[in-house]
PDB file of C-alpha atoms in Angstrom:
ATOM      1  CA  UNK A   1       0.000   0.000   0.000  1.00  0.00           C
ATOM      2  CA  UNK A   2       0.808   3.643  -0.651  1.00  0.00           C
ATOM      3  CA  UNK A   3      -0.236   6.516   1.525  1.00  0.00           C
ATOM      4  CA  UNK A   4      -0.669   9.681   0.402  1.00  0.00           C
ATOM      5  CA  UNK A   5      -0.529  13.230   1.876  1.00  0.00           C
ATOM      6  CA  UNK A   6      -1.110  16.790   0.202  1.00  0.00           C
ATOM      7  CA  UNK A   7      -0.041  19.940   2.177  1.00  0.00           C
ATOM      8  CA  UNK A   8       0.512  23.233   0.937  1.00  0.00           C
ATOM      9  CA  UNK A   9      -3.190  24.115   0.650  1.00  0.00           C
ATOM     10  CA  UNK A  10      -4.539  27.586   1.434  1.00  0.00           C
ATOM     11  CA  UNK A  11      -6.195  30.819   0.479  1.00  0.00           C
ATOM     12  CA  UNK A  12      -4.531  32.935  -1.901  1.00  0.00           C
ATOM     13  CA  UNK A  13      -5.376  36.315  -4.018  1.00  0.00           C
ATOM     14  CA  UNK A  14      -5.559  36.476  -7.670  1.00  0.00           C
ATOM     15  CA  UNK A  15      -2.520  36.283  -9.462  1.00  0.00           C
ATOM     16  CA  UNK A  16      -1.022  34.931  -6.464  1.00  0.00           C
ATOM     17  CA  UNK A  17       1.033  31.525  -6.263  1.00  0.00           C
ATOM     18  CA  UNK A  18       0.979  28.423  -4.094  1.00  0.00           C
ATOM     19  CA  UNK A  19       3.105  24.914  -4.216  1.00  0.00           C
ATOM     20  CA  UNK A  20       1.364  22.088  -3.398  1.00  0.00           C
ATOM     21  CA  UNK A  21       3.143  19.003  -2.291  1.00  0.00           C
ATOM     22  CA  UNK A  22       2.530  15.522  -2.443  1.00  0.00           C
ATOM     23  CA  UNK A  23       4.841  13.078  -0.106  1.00  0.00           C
ATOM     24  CA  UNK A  24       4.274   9.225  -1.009  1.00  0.00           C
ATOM     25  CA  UNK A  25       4.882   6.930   2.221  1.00  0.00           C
ATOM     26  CA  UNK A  26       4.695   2.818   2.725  1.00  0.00           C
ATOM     27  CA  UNK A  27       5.675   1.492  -0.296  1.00  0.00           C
ATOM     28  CA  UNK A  28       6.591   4.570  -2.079  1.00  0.00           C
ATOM     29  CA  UNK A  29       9.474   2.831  -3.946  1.00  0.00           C
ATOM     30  CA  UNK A  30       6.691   1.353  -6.001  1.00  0.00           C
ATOM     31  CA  UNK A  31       5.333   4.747  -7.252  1.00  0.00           C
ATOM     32  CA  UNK A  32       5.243   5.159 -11.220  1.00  0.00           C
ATOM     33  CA  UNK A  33       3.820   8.236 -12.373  1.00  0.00           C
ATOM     34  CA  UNK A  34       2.101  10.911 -10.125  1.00  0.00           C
ATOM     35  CA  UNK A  35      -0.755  13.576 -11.135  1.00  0.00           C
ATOM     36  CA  UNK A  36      -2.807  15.621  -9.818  1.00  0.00           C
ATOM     37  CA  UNK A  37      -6.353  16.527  -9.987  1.00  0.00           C
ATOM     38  CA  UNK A  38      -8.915  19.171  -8.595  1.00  0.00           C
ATOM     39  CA  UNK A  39     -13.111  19.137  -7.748  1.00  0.00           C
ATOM     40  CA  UNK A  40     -14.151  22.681  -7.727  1.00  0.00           C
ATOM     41  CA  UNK A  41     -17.376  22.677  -6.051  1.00  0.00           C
ATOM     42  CA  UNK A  42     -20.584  21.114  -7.120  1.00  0.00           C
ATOM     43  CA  UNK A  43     -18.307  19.933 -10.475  1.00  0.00           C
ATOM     44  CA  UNK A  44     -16.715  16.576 -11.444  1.00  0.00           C
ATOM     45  CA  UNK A  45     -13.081  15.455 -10.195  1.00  0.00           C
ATOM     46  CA  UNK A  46     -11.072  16.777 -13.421  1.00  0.00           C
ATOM     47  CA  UNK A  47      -7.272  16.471 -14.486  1.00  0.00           C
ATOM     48  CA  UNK A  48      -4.927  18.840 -14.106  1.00  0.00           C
ATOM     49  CA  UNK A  49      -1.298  17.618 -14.773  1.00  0.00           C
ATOM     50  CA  UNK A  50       1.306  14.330 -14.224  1.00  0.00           C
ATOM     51  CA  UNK A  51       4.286  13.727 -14.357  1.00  0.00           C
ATOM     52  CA  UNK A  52       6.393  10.087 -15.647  1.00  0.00           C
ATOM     53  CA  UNK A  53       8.716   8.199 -13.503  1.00  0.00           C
ATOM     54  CA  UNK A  54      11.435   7.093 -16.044  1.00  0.00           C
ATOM     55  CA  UNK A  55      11.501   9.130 -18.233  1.00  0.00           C
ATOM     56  CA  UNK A  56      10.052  11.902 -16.994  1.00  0.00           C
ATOM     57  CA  UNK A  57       8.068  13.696 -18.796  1.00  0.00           C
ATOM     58  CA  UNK A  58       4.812  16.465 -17.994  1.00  0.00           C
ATOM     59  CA  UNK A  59       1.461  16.902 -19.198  1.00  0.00           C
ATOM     60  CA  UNK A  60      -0.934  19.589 -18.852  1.00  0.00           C
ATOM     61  CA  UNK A  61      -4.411  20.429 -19.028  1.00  0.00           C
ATOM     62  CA  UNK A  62      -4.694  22.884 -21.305  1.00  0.00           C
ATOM     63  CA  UNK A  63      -6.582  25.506 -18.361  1.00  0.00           C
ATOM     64  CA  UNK A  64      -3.146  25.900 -16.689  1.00  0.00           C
ATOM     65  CA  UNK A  65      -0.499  25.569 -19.623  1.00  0.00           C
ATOM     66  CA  UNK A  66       1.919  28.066 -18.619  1.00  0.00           C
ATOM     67  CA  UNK A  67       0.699  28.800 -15.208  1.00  0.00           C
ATOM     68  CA  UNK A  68       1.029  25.242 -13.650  1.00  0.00           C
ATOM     69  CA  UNK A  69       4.637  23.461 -13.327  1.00  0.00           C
ATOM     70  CA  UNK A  70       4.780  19.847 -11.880  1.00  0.00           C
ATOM     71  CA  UNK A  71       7.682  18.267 -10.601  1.00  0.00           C
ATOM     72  CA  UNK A  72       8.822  14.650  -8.353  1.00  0.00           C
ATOM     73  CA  UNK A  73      11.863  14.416  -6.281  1.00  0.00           C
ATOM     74  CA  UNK A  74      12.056  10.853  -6.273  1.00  0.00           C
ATOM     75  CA  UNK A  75      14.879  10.982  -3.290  1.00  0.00           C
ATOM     76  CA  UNK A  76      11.843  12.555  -1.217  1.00  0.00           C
ATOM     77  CA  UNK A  77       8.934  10.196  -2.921  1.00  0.00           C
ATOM     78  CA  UNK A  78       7.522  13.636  -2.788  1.00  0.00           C
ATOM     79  CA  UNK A  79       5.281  15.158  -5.965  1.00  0.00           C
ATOM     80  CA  UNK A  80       5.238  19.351  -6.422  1.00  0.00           C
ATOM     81  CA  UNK A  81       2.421  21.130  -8.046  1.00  0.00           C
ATOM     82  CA  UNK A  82       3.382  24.994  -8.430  1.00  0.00           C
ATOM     83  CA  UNK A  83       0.732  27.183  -9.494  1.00  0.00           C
ATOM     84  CA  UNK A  84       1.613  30.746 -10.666  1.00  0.00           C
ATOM     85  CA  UNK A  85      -1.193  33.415 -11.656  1.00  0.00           C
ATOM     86  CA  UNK A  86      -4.123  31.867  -9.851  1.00  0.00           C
ATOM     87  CA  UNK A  87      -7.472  32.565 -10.950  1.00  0.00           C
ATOM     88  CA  UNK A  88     -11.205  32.613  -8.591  1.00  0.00           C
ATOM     89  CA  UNK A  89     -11.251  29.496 -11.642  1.00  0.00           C
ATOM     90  CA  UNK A  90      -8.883  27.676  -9.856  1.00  0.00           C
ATOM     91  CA  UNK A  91     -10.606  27.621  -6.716  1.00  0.00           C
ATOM     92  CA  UNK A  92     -11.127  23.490  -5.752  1.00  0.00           C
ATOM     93  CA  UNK A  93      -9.701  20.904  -3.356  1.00  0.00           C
ATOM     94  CA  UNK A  94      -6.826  19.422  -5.118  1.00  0.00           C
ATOM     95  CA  UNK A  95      -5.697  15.742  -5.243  1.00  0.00           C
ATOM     96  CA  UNK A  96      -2.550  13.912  -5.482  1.00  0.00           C
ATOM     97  CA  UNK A  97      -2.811  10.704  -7.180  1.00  0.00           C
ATOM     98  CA  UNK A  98      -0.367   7.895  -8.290  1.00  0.00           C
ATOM     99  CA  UNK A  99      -0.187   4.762 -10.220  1.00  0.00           C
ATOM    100  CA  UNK A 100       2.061   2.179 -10.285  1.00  0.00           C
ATOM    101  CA  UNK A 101       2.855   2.663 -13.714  1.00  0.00           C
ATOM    102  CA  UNK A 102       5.800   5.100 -15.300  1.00  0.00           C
ATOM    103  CA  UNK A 103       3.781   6.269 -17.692  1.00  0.00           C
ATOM    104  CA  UNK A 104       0.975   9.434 -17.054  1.00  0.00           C
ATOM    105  CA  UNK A 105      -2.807   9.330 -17.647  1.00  0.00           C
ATOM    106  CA  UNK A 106      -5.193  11.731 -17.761  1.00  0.00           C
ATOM    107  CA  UNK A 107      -7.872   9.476 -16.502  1.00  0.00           C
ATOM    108  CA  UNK A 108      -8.388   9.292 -13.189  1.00  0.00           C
ATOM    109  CA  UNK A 109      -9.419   5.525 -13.097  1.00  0.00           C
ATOM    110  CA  UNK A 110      -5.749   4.648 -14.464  1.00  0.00           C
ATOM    111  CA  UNK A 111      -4.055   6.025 -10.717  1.00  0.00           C
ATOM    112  CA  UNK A 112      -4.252   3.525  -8.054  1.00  0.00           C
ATOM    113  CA  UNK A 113      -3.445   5.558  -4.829  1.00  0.00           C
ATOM    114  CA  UNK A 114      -5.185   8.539  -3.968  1.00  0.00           C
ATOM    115  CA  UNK A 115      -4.660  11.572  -1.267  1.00  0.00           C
ATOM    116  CA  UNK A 116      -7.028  12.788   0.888  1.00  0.00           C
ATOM    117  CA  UNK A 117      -6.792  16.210  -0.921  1.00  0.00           C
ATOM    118  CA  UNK A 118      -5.866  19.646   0.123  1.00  0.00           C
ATOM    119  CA  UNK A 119      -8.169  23.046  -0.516  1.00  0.00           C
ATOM    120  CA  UNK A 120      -6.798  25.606  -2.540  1.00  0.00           C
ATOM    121  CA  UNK A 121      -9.260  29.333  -2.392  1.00  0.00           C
ATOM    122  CA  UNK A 122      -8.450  31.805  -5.005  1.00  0.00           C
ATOM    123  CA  UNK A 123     -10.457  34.859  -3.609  1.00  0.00           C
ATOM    124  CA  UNK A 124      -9.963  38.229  -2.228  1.00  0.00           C
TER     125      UNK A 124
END
């Protein structure tokens, strides 16, 4: 089993920034790739970016191209989510997720794992 914790959660102005982290404990070592996703309010759980174990590689949803940078430190079994020029849009309580696969989905049915999730308020 793989546990799962998200910190870095708060309440932020727009156009401000947060980093979200994501550390992987119990059998961490068998981690693949890592995403996360977000549930804004009365909407469905959607994707918002993962990152590949070996290589490593990124993928975005389009909504934070540019904004949004994702990153591992697989010394740490620890996933980062930094989020740069936050919109009232952005406003949800974010998940880490991981799969024991190297490779990244978008799909939310292909991670195995799952955090408890961490609430990220873009108001001000």
């Amino acid at each position: 089993q793989v546990q799962l914790v998200e910190t870095g959660g708060g309440l932020v102005q727009p156009g401000g920034s947060l980093r979200l982290s994501c550390a992987a404990s119990g059998r961490a070592s068998t981690v693949g790739a890592m995403g996360w996703f977000r549930q804004a309010p009365g909407k469905e759980r959607e994707f918002v970016a993962a990152i590949s174990r070996n290589p490593v590689s990124t993928y975005y949803v389009d909504s934070v191209k540019g904004r949004f940078t994702i990153s591992r430190d697989n010394a740490l079994n620890t996933v980062y989510l930094q989020m740069s020029s936050l919109t009232p849009e952005d406003t949800a309580v974010y998940f880490c997720a991981a799969r024991l696969s190297s490779l990244w989905s978008s799909t939310e049915f292909a991670y195995d794992y799952w955090g408890q999730g961490t609430q990220v308020t873009v108001s001000s």
